[in-house]
């Protein structure tokens, strides 16, 4: 892959809280390129009809280049007493990494199996767009962020029961994180930074049940305990702090009824309920002793109605029917400006889709 990107920001000057915008006072632009090449190999060996082993490895190498140019409006810079000369910062990085996975599985019979999986994961680092007021020390510390790596262990069971009418998928997981990538603020700018170590572990489930011909129910959910296991000194986060935006509980229930109507068409009607539990915001996002704020849980309700045959499907849908305002992002800027930004779930939405299979 070869990718190019440009992050352009305009910081405006104003006469006062309710005054008109005078112009673009500062305009930082971060231009970057990202290139990666990778190769992988997966193998599966069947020891007998019950036991098999999957193993795989992947090597990838990425290279990045970034240049940040900050320009000033000459007139406004003169008013502010700032020299309007453009500032240019540039840097590059490159890294190679191996990841692997090992997954044995045991089939008790045609309907039930248990499995285990050990795997490593990786996310590349990259450049940050820093504010023009960043000090040389901040540029050296936050001008870029490093990759983070995970080691994942999963144990699970999958089964189909009641002559195929009931299925279950249960798994427990444990993830160890190294150099975890977290959000930080530098002079009011949100940037990526590296913390120390973290851990995420819990339980996931998926149950499906065919109650009668055409009527199906599905219940999915997860319990997750995700927190830092060492201090992240660069962002002031302490060991034991909850990872941002990771709810302990989340679940969803879905039901659908399908029945033949006319001309080879099947009609269907369905509904979905979803719950997302309480979560903590990003580190450094709130003026609290921990730098985080707990935001409340929220529920959403969706519904759908339509017809389909073997090739086409027409669906009329409604999403977030209760018009819930669940918070999905929250940031305070206590050191830069007295304001807060909040993002919420998509409001009540009604629409239609048409899909075709070829």
C-alpha positions as a printed NumPy array, in Angstrom:
array([[  0.   ,   0.   ,   0.   ],
       [  1.035,   3.573,  -0.676],
       [ -1.045,   6.321,   0.885],
       [ -0.825,  10.1  ,   0.916],
       [ -2.722,  12.402,   3.278],
       [ -3.027,  16.053,   4.215],
       [ -4.403,  17.371,   7.498],
       [ -5.265,  21.062,   7.175],
       [ -6.457,  23.192,  10.091],
       [ -7.426,  26.861,  10.261],
       [ -7.308,  28.674,  13.586],
       [ -9.37 ,  31.839,  13.434],
       [ -8.929,  35.138,  15.236],
       [-12.033,  36.866,  16.624],
       [-12.749,  40.314,  18.042],
       [-14.521,  38.84 ,  21.05 ],
       [-16.787,  36.022,  22.224],
       [-19.605,  37.236,  19.935],
       [-17.603,  39.264,  17.445],
       [-16.972,  38.583,  13.757],
       [-14.207,  36.316,  12.504],
       [-11.298,  38.459,  11.286],
       [ -9.571,  35.762,   9.265],
       [ -7.403,  32.671,   9.363],
       [ -4.714,  33.656,  11.839],
       [ -2.777,  30.377,  11.8  ],
       [ -3.019,  27.569,   9.221],
       [ -0.975,  24.425,  10.039],
       [ -0.843,  21.77 ,   7.297],
       [  0.516,  18.258,   7.843],
       [  1.323,  16.373,   4.642],
       [  2.369,  12.739,   4.979],
       [  2.996,   9.554,   3.026],
       [  2.696,   5.981,   4.284],
       [  4.049,   2.941,   2.462],
       [  3.888,  -0.67 ,   3.614],
       [  4.804,  -4.036,   2.123],
       [  3.923,  -7.314,   3.811],
       [  3.915, -11.057,   3.289],
       [  2.206, -13.799,   5.256],
       [  1.832, -17.572,   5.391],
       [ -0.909, -19.642,   7.055],
       [ -0.817, -23.427,   7.473],
       [ -3.376, -25.909,   8.805],
       [ -2.532, -29.499,   9.759],
       [ -5.251, -32.06 ,  10.533],
       [ -3.857, -34.641,  12.963],
       [ -7.097, -36.648,  12.818],
       [-10.832, -36.099,  12.39 ],
       [-11.017, -34.305,  15.762],
       [ -7.839, -32.271,  16.178],
       [ -6.282, -29.639,  13.927],
       [ -3.662, -26.935,  14.317],
       [ -3.453, -23.624,  12.471],
       [ -0.284, -21.522,  12.502],
       [  0.734, -18.426,  10.633],
       [  3.232, -15.595,  10.445],
       [  3.384, -12.171,   8.832],
       [  6.232,  -9.759,   8.199],
       [  5.572,  -6.152,   7.27 ],
       [  7.715,  -3.087,   6.809],
       [  6.408,   0.472,   6.692],
       [  8.024,   3.82 ,   5.962],
       [  6.59 ,   7.27 ,   6.627],
       [  7.448,  10.853,   5.77 ],
       [  5.734,  13.939,   7.162],
       [  6.116,  17.688,   6.74 ],
       [  4.194,  20.236,   8.793],
       [  4.034,  23.799,   7.479],
       [  2.509,  26.547,   9.605],
       [  1.603,  29.857,   7.957],
       [  0.297,  33.081,   9.464],
       [ -1.933,  35.855,   8.178],
       [  0.473,  38.808,   7.959],
       [ -2.004,  41.469,   9.122],
       [ -3.326,  39.438,  12.021],
       [  0.161,  38.296,  12.971],
       [  1.224,  41.94 ,  13.179],
       [ -1.745,  42.686,  15.451],
       [ -0.77 ,  39.765,  17.674],
       [  2.906,  40.67 ,  17.571],
       [  3.903,  37.386,  15.885],
       [  6.504,  37.122,  13.119],
       [  4.528,  35.741,  10.131],
       [  7.35 ,  33.63 ,   8.685],
       [  6.229,  30.074,   7.808],
       [  7.453,  27.358,  10.138],
       [  8.406,  23.98 ,   8.667],
       [  8.92 ,  20.76 ,  10.607],
       [  9.655,  17.436,   8.927],
       [ 10.527,  13.896,   9.869],
       [ 10.545,  10.305,   8.68 ],
       [ 10.401,   6.833,  10.178],
       [ 10.56 ,   3.191,   9.189],
       [  9.9  ,  -0.069,  10.992],
       [  9.676,  -3.778,  10.326],
       [  7.671,  -6.161,  12.477],
       [  6.848,  -9.867,  12.766],
       [  3.442, -11.065,  13.974],
       [  2.239, -14.642,  14.388],
       [ -0.743, -16.769,  15.425],
       [ -1.193, -20.345,  16.686],
       [ -4.694, -21.847,  16.987],
       [ -5.429, -25.478,  17.95 ],
       [ -9.022, -26.719,  17.819],
       [-10.809, -29.885,  18.944],
       [-14.036, -31.094,  17.303],
       [-16.056, -33.218,  19.731],
       [-18.528, -34.039,  16.947],
       [-20.007, -32.409,  13.865],
       [-21.869, -29.853,  15.979],
       [-19.482, -28.862,  18.792],
       [-15.898, -27.635,  18.86 ],
       [-13.561, -25.871,  21.264],
       [-10.545, -23.817,  20.314],
       [ -7.656, -21.744,  21.605],
       [ -5.725, -18.965,  19.919],
       [ -2.475, -17.154,  20.651],
       [ -1.716, -14.2  ,  18.375],
       [  0.243, -10.973,  18.281],
       [ -0.952,  -7.701,  16.778],
       [  0.61 ,  -4.433,  15.69 ],
       [ -0.404,  -0.882,  14.769],
       [  2.124,   1.475,  13.138],
       [  2.951,   4.848,  14.629],
       [  3.025,   8.101,  12.723],
       [  3.377,  11.892,  12.766],
       [  1.348,  14.429,  14.75 ],
       [  0.116,  17.895,  13.798],
       [  1.436,  20.075,  16.638],
       [  0.346,  23.619,  17.508],
       [  2.621,  26.5  ,  16.46 ],
       [  3.134,  27.308,  20.14 ],
       [  4.681,  23.889,  20.846],
       [  8.035,  24.142,  22.589],
       [ 11.144,  22.366,  21.234],
       [ 10.779,  19.841,  24.055],
       [  7.141,  19.146,  23.05 ],
       [  8.162,  18.789,  19.403],
       [ 10.814,  16.24 ,  20.388],
       [  8.364,  14.33 ,  22.605],
       [  5.127,  14.524,  20.609],
       [  6.187,  15.2  ,  17.008],
       [  5.483,  11.534,  16.29 ],
       [  4.159,   8.494,  18.112],
       [  5.42 ,   4.921,  18.084],
       [  3.756,   1.662,  17.15 ],
       [  1.931,  -0.381,  19.747],
       [  1.78 ,  -4.167,  20.003],
       [ -0.597,  -6.708,  21.503],
       [ -0.43 , -10.321,  22.614],
       [ -3.854, -11.974,  22.512],
       [ -5.076, -15.206,  24.085],
       [ -8.574, -16.537,  23.392],
       [-10.407, -19.682,  24.505],
       [-13.815, -20.516,  23.107],
       [-16.512, -23.034,  22.304],
       [-18.995, -23.166,  19.416],
       [-21.961, -25.488,  19.234],
       [-25.215, -26.117,  17.391],
       [-28.011, -27.8  ,  19.392],
       [-31.717, -28.708,  19.173],
       [-31.426, -30.048,  15.624],
       [-29.8  , -26.852,  14.43 ],
       [-32.339, -24.492,  15.995],
       [-30.007, -23.172,  18.686],
       [-26.379, -22.087,  18.307],
       [-23.893, -20.62 ,  20.74 ],
       [-20.484, -19.007,  20.505],
       [-18.694, -18.274,  23.789],
       [-15.162, -16.954,  24.226],
       [-12.963, -15.577,  26.981],
       [-10.072, -13.343,  25.985],
       [ -6.979, -11.712,  27.446],
       [ -5.014,  -8.981,  25.633],
       [ -1.706,  -7.516,  26.832],
       [ -0.832,  -4.143,  25.286],
       [  2.623,  -2.568,  24.988],
       [  3.227,   1.136,  24.199],
       [ -0.514,   1.626,  23.84 ],
       [ -1.544,   4.549,  21.623],
       [ -3.63 ,   7.104,  23.518],
       [ -4.986,  10.608,  22.885],
       [ -3.135,  13.527,  24.463],
       [ -3.478,  17.322,  24.361],
       [ -0.635,  19.736,  23.632],
       [ -1.659,  23.399,  23.989],
       [ -5.241,  22.47 ,  23.15 ],
       [ -4.354,  20.267,  20.15 ],
       [ -5.425,  16.628,  20.237],
       [ -2.518,  14.372,  19.236],
       [ -1.573,  10.695,  19.541],
       [  0.892,   9.6  ,  22.218],
       [  2.212,   6.355,  23.655],
       [  1.388,   5.115,  27.118],
       [  2.936,   2.194,  28.922],
       [  1.297,  -1.207,  29.205],
       [ -2.393,  -2.086,  29.343],
       [ -4.632,  -5.115,  29.657],
       [ -8.054,  -5.976,  28.281],
       [ -9.845,  -9.175,  29.273],
       [-13.367, -10.462,  29.451],
       [-16.11 , -12.569,  27.951],
       [-17.99 , -12.426,  24.636],
       [-21.12 , -14.349,  23.667],
       [-23.445, -14.877,  20.731],
       [-26.634, -16.963,  21.002],
       [-29.076, -17.584,  18.14 ],
       [-32.427, -19.353,  18.386],
       [-34.937, -20.375,  15.72 ],
       [-38.168, -20.256,  17.743],
       [-40.521, -21.303,  14.943],
       [-40.279, -21.445,  11.19 ],
       [-39.17 , -17.985,  10.075],
       [-38.827, -16.477,  13.579],
       [-35.254, -16.038,  14.831],
       [-33.718, -14.324,  17.851],
       [-30.108, -13.392,  18.491],
       [-28.385, -12.164,  21.652],
       [-24.841, -10.823,  21.583],
       [-22.81 ,  -9.126,  24.267],
       [-19.524,  -8.656,  26.035],
       [-18.028,  -7.953,  29.432],
       [-14.677,  -6.18 ,  29.211],
       [-12.22 ,  -5.085,  31.893],
       [ -9.701,  -2.798,  30.186],
       [ -7.18 ,  -0.688,  32.097],
       [ -3.582,   0.499,  32.208],
       [ -1.132,  -1.787,  33.987],
       [  1.628,   0.832,  34.258],
       [  1.747,   4.601,  34.519],
       [  1.6  ,   6.526,  31.241],
       [  3.785,   9.391,  32.401],
       [  3.702,  11.316,  29.103],
       [ -0.049,  11.886,  29.479],
       [ -0.302,  11.825,  33.277],
       [ -2.351,   8.6  ,  33.443],
       [ -1.904,   6.178,  36.342],
       [ -1.829,   2.401,  36.447],
       [ -5.306,   0.99 ,  36.991],
       [ -7.043,   3.755,  35.016],
       [ -9.758,   2.496,  32.679],
       [ -8.953,   2.585,  28.986],
       [-10.897,   5.28 ,  27.115],
       [-14.29 ,   4.424,  25.609],
       [-14.244,   0.772,  26.718],
       [-17.597,  -0.107,  28.358],
       [-17.614,  -2.906,  30.897],
       [-20.963,  -4.121,  29.574],
       [-22.428,  -4.006,  26.09 ],
       [-25.209,  -6.118,  24.612],
       [-27.745,  -6.344,  21.842],
       [-30.9  ,  -8.34 ,  21.099],
       [-32.286,  -8.847,  17.611],
       [-35.474, -10.523,  16.401],
       [-36.751, -11.1  ,  12.876],
       [-39.77 , -12.82 ,  11.356],
       [-39.737, -13.897,   7.714],
       [-42.65 , -15.329,   5.727],
       [-43.573, -15.933,   2.103],
       [-45.882, -13.225,   0.722],
       [-46.443, -13.445,  -3.042],
       [-44.697, -14.021,  -6.366],
       [-41.666, -15.767,  -4.898],
       [-41.059, -12.916,  -2.455],
       [-40.471, -13.262,   1.266],
       [-41.503, -10.464,   3.586],
       [-39.604,  -9.764,   6.775],
       [-39.878,  -7.544,   9.809],
       [-37.295,  -7.132,  12.535],
       [-36.1  ,  -5.017,  15.435],
       [-32.843,  -4.54 ,  17.345],
       [-32.128,  -3.281,  20.857],
       [-28.572,  -2.21 ,  21.76 ],
       [-27.03 ,  -1.175,  25.065],
       [-23.64 ,   0.467,  25.645],
       [-22.537,   0.808,  29.258],
       [-20.725,   3.575,  31.076],
       [-17.328,   4.549,  29.695],
       [-14.442,   6.846,  30.571],
       [-13.294,   9.58 ,  28.205],
       [ -9.773,   9.986,  26.84 ],
       [ -6.946,  10.815,  29.213],
       [ -6.473,  14.545,  29.577],
       [ -9.939,  15.238,  28.176],
       [-11.52 ,  16.59 ,  31.364],
       [-10.604,  18.936,  34.203],
       [-10.7  ,  16.184,  36.822],
       [ -7.968,  14.729,  39.075],
       [ -7.702,  11.688,  36.786],
       [ -8.022,  13.645,  33.538],
       [-11.015,  11.506,  32.582],
       [-14.764,  11.819,  32.927],
       [-17.276,   8.973,  33.155],
       [-20.101,   9.323,  30.625],
       [-23.42 ,   7.551,  30.988],
       [-24.759,   4.47 ,  29.273],
       [-27.243,   4.663,  26.42 ],
       [-29.746,   2.513,  24.522],
       [-30.799,   2.491,  20.883],
       [-33.756,   0.858,  19.114],
       [-33.798,  -0.008,  15.413],
       [-36.505,  -1.53 ,  13.197],
       [-36.701,  -2.805,   9.62 ],
       [-39.345,  -3.983,   7.155],
       [-38.958,  -5.295,   3.636],
       [-39.168,  -7.979,   0.974],
       [-36.572, -10.198,  -0.707],
       [-36.043, -13.067,  -3.088],
       [-32.914, -14.957,  -4.054],
       [-31.366, -11.937,  -5.771],
       [-32.871,  -8.698,  -4.462],
       [-33.664,  -7.206,  -1.074],
       [-35.568,  -3.978,  -0.371],
       [-35.509,  -2.679,   3.207],
       [-37.235,   0.246,   4.879],
       [-35.438,   0.981,   8.145],
       [-35.513,   3.231,  11.155],
       [-32.413,   3.702,  13.298],
       [-32.255,   5.095,  16.828],
       [-36.046,   5.318,  17.023],
       [-35.92 ,   6.746,  20.551],
       [-33.607,   9.533,  19.303],
       [-31.062,   8.663,  21.998],
       [-28.187,  11.083,  22.591],
       [-25.468,   8.691,  23.684],
       [-22.09 ,  10.401,  24.088],
       [-19.42 ,   8.951,  21.78 ],
       [-16.68 ,  11.57 ,  22.279],
       [-15.981,  14.267,  24.863],
       [-13.141,  16.774,  25.247],
       [-12.636,  19.8  ,  27.477],
       [ -9.999,  22.407,  26.719],
       [ -9.276,  23.924,  30.13 ],
       [ -5.826,  25.257,  29.217],
       [ -6.51 ,  26.588,  25.742],
       [-10.069,  27.93 ,  25.71 ],
       [-13.127,  27.673,  27.945],
       [-15.16 ,  25.287,  25.849],
       [-16.064,  21.62 ,  25.529],
       [-16.734,  19.488,  22.462],
       [-19.177,  16.582,  22.579],
       [-20.134,  14.048,  19.915],
       [-23.319,  11.999,  20.169],
       [-24.889,   9.045,  18.398],
       [-26.58 ,   9.505,  15.046],
       [-30.105,  10.856,  15.666],
       [-33.33 ,   9.189,  14.555],
       [-32.854,   8.222,  10.921],
       [-35.311,   6.713,   8.433],
       [-34.226,   5.369,   5.061],
       [-34.426,   2.651,   2.447],
       [-31.847,   0.309,   0.921],
       [-31.867,  -1.825,  -2.223],
       [-29.332,  -4.623,  -2.552],
       [-28.714,  -7.2  ,  -5.268],
       [-26.704, -10.415,  -5.483],
       [-24.944, -11.445,  -8.684]])
